[in-house]
PDB file of C-alpha atoms in Angstrom:
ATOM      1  CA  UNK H   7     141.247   9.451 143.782  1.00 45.00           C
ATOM      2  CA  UNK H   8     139.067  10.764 141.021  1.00 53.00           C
ATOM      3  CA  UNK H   9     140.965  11.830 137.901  1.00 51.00           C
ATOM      4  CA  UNK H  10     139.913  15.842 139.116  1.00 53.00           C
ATOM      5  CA  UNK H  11     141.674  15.489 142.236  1.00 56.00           C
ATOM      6  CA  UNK H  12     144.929  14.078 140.875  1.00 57.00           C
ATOM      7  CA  UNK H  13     144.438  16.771 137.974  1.00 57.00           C
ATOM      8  CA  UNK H  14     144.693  19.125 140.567  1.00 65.00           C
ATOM      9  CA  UNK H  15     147.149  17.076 142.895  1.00 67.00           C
ATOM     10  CA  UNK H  16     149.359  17.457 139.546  1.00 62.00           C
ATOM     11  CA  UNK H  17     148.876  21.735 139.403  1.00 66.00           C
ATOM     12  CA  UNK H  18     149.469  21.541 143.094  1.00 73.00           C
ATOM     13  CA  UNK H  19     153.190  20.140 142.323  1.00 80.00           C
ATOM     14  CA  UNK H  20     154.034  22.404 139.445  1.00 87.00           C
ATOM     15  CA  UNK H  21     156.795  25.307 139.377  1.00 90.00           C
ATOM     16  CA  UNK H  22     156.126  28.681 139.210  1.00 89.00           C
ATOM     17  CA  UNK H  23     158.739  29.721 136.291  1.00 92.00           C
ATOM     18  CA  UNK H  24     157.162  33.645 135.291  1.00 93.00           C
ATOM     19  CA  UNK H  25     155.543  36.170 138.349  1.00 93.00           C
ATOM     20  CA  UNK H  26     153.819  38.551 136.439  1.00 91.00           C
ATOM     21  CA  UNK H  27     151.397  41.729 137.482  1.00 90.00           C
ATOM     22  CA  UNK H  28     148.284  40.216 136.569  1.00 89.00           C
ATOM     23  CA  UNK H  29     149.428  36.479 135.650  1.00 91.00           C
ATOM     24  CA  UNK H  30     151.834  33.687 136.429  1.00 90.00           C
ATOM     25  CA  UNK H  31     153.473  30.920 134.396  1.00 93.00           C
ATOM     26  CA  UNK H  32     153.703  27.754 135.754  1.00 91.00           C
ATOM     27  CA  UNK H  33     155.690  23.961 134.322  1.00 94.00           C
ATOM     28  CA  UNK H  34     154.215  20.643 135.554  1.00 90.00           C
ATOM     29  CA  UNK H  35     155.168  17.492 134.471  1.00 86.00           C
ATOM     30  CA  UNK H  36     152.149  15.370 133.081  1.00 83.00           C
ATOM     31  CA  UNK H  37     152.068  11.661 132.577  1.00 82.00           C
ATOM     32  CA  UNK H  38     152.146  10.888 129.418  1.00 83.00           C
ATOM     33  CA  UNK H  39     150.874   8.020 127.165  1.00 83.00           C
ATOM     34  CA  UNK H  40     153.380   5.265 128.000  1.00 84.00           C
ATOM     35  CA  UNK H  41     154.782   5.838 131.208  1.00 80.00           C
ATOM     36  CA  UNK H  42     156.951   8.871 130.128  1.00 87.00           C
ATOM     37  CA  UNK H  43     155.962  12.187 131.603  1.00 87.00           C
ATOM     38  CA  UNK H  44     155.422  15.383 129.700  1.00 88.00           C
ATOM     39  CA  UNK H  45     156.604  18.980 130.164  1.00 90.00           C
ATOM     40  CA  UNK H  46     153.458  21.574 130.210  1.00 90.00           C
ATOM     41  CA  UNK H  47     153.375  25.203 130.873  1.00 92.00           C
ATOM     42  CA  UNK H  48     149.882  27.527 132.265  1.00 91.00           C
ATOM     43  CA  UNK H  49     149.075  30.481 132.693  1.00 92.00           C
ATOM     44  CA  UNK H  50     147.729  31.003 136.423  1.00 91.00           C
ATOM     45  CA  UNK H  51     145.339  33.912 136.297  1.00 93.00           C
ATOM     46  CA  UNK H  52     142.606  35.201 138.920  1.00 94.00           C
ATOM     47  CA  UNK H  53     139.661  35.441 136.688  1.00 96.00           C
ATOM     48  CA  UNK H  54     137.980  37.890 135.102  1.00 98.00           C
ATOM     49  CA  UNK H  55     134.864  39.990 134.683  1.00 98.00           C
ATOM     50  CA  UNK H  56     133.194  40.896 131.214  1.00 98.00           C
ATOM     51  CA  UNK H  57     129.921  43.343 131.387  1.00 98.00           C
ATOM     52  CA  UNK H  58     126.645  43.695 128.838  1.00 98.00           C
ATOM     53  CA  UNK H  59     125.760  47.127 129.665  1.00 98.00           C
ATOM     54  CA  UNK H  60     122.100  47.489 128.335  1.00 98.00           C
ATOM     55  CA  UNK H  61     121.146  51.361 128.017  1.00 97.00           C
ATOM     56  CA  UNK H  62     117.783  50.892 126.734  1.00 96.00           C
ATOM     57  CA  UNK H  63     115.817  47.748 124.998  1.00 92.00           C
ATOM     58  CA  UNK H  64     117.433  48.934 121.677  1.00 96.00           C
ATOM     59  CA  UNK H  65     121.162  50.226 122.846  1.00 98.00           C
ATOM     60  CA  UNK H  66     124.138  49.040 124.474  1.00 98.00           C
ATOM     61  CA  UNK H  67     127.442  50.391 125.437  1.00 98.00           C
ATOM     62  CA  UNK H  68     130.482  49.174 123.982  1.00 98.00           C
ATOM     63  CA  UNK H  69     133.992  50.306 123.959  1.00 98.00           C
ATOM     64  CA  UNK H  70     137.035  51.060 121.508  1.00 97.00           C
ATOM     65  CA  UNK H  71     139.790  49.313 123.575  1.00 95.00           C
ATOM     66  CA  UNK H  72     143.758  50.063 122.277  1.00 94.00           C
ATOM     67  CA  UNK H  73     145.235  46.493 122.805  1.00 94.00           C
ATOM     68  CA  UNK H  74     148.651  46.715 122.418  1.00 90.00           C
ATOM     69  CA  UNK H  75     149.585  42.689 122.265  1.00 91.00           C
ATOM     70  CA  UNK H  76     147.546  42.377 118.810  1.00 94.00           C
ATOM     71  CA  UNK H  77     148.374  46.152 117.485  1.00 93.00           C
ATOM     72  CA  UNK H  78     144.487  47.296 117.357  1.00 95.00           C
ATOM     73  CA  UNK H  79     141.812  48.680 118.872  1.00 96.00           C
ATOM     74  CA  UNK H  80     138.948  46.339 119.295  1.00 97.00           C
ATOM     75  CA  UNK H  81     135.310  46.406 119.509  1.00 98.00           C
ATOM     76  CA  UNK H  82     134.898  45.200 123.576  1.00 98.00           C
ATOM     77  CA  UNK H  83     132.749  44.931 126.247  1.00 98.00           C
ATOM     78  CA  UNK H  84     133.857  46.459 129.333  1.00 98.00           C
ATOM     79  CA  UNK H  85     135.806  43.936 131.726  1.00 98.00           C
ATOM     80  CA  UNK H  86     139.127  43.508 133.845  1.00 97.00           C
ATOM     81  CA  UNK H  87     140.568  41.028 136.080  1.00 97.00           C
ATOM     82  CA  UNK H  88     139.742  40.502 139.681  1.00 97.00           C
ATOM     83  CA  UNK H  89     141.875  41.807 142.457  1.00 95.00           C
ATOM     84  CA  UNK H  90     143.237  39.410 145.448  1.00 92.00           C
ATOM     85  CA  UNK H  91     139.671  38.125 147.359  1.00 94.00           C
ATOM     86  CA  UNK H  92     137.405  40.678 144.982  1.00 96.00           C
ATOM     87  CA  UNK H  93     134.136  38.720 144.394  1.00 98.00           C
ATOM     88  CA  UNK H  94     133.472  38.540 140.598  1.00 98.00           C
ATOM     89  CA  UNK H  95     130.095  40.635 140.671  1.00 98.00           C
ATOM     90  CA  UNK H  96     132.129  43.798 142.753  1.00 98.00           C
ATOM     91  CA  UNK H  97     134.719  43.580 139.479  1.00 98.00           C
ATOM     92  CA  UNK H  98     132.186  43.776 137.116  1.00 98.00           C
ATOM     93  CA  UNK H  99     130.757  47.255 139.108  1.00 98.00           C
ATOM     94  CA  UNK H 100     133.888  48.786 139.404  1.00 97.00           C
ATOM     95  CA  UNK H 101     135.432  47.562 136.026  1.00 98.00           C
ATOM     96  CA  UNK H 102     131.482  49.269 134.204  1.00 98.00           C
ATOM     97  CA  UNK H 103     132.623  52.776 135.639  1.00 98.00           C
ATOM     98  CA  UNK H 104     136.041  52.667 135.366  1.00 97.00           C
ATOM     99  CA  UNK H 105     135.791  51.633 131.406  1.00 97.00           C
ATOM    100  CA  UNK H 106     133.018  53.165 130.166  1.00 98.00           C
ATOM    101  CA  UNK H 107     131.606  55.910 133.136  1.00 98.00           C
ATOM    102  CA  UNK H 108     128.451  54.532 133.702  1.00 98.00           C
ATOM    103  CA  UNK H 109     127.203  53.266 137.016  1.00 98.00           C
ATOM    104  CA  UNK H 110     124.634  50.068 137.257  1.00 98.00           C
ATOM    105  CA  UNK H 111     121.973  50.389 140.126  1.00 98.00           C
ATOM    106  CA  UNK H 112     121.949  46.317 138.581  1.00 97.00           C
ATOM    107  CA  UNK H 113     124.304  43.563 137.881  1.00 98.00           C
ATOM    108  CA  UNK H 114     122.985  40.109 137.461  1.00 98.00           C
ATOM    109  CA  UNK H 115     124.907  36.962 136.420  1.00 98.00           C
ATOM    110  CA  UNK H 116     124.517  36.063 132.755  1.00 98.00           C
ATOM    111  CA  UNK H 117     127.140  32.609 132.229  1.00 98.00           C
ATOM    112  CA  UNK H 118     131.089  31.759 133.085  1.00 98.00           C
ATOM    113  CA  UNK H 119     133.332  29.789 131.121  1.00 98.00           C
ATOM    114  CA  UNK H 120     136.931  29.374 130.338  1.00 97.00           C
ATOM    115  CA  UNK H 121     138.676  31.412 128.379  1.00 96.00           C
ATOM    116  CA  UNK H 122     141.746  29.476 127.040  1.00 95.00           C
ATOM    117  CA  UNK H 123     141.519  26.364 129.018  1.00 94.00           C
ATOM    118  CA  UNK H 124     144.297  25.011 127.101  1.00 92.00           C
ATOM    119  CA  UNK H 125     146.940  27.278 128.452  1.00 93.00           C
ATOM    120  CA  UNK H 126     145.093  28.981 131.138  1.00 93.00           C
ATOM    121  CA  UNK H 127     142.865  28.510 134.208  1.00 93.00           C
ATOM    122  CA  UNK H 128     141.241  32.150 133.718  1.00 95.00           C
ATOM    123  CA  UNK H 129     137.318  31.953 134.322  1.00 97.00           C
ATOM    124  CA  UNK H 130     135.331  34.919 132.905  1.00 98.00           C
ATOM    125  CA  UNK H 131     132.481  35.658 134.671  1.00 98.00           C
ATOM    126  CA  UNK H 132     129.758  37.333 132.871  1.00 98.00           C
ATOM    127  CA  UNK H 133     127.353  39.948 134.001  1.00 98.00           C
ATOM    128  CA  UNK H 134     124.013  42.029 132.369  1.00 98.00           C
ATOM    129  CA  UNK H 135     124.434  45.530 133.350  1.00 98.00           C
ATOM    130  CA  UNK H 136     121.126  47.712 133.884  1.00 98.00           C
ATOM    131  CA  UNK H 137     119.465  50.785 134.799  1.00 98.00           C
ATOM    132  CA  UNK H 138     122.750  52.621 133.907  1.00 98.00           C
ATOM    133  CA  UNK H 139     123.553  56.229 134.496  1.00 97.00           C
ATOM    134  CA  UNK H 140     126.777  58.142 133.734  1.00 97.00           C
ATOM    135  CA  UNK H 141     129.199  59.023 136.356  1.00 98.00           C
ATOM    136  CA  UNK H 142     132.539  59.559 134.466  1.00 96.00           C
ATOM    137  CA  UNK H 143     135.394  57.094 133.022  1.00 96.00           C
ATOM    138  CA  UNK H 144     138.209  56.490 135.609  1.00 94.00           C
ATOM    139  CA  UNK H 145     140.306  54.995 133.283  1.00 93.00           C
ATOM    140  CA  UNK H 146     143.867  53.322 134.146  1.00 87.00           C
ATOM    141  CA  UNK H 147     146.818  55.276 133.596  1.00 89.00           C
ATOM    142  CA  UNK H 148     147.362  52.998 130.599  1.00 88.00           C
ATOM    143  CA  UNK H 149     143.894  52.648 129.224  1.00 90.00           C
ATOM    144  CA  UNK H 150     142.946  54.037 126.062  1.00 92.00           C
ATOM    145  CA  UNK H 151     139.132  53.345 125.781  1.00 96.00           C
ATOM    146  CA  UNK H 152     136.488  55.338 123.580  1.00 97.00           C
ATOM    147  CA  UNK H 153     132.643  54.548 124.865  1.00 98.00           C
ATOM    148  CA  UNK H 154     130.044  54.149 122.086  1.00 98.00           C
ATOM    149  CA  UNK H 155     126.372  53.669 122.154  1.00 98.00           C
ATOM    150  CA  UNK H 156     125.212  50.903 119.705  1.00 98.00           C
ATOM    151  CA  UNK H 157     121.938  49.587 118.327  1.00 98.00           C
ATOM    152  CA  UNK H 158     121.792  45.836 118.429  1.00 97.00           C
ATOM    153  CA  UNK H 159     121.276  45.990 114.475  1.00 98.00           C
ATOM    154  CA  UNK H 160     124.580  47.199 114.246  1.00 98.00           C
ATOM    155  CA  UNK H 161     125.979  45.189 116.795  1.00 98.00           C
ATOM    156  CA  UNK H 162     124.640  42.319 114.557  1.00 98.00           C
ATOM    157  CA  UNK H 163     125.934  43.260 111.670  1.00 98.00           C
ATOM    158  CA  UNK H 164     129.519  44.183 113.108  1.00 98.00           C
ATOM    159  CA  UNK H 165     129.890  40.212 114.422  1.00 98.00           C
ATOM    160  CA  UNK H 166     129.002  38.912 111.260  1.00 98.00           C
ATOM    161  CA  UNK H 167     131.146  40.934 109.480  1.00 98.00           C
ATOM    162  CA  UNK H 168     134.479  40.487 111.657  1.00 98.00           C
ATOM    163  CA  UNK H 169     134.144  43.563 112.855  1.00 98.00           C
ATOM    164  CA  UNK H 170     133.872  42.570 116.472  1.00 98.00           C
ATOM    165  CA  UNK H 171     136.613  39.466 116.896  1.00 98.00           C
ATOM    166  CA  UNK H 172     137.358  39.311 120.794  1.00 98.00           C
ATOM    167  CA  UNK H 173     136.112  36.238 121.879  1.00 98.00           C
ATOM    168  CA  UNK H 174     134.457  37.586 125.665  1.00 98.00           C
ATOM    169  CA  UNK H 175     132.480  39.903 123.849  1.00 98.00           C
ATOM    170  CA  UNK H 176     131.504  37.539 121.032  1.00 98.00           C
ATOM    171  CA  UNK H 177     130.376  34.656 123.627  1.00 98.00           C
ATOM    172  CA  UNK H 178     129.084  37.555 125.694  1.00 98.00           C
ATOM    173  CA  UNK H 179     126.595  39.100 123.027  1.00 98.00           C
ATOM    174  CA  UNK H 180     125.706  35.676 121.799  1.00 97.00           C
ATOM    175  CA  UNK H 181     125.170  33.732 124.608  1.00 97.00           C
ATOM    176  CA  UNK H 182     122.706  36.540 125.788  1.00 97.00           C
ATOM    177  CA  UNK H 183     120.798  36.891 122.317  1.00 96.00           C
ATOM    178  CA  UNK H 184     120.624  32.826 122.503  1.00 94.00           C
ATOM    179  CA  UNK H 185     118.965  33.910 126.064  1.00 91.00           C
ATOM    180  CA  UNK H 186     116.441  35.675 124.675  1.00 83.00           C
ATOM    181  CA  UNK H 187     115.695  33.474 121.400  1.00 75.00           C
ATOM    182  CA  UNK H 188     114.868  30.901 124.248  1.00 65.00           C
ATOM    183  CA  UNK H 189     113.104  33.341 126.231  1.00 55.00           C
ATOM    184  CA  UNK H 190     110.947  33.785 122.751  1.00 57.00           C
ATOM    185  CA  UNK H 191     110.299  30.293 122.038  1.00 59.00           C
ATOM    186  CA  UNK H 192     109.064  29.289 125.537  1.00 55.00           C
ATOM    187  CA  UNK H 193     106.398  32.272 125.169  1.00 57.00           C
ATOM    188  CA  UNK H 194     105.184  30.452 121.887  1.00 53.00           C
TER     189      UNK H 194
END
């Protein structure tokens, strides 16, 4: 057995201890270093969609998101969890109108990763939003969101500032401007 398989043989034997609405906690016991096993808790969570909406070469839309588990509202992209057997790139459609109001004739896959893969299995898939028209927010009954349209100058200048500090959007916008530095370079 490969060390994946018992990885996941392990996961497979855990306890559920926490059924939430979006997440579950699980315990496992690990093996630990000399023959003693270890108590570890995860966060079980069905992945999750972030969106680069691109209005124009120069603009994107971003959001002002109230997040009430750090007290703020943050500079996001739009992006939600999947619902039970939702394919990633039908969240990231209906998550773009729901947060922001505008409808993508195109999605196309950008990256994935993990977000916390220290306490949680949630994969965020990310997706390039295009040719984008507005249709109207359809916000959750809980959702708080303001839609602004930003240059990438300022964009820039609110990451290295601090200004924009939630990690999917910050891997988002640079992973994609790493895209097209290596986009740049290959034409030279």
């Amino acid at each position: 057995m490969d060390k994946t398989n018992s990885i996941t043989e392990v996961v497979r034997q855990s306890q559920r201890v926490f059924k939430g609405v979006r997440f579950d906690v699980y315990a496992v016991e690990l093996p630990g270093k000399v023959g003693h096993s270890v108590r570890r808790e995860f966060v079980a969570h069905p992945g999750a969609v972030v969106i680069l909406p691109i209005l124009d070469e120069q603009h994107i839309v971003m959001i002002r998101n109230e997040r009430f588990a750090v007290g703020q509202e943050l500079w996001e992209l739009p992006a939600g969890t999947l619902e039970p057997k939702e394919p990633p790139e039908k969240t990231a459609y209906r998550e773009l109108i729901e947060e922001t109001g505008y409808q993508a004739d195109s999605i196309q896959p950008l990256t994935k990763f993990f977000t916390s893969p220290g306490i949680c299995n949630e994969m965020m898939y990310v997706y390039v939003a295009r040719d984008l028209h507005l249709v109207g927010q359809q916000l959750d009954e809980s959702e708080k969101i303001i839609v602004k349209i930003l240059d990438w100058k300022t964009v820039n200048k609110m990451i290295h500032s601090g200004e924009i500090c939630d990690g999917k959007t910050l891997t988002t916008l640079l992973f994609y401007q790493s895209q097209l530095t290596k986009v740049d370079e290959m034409d030279t």
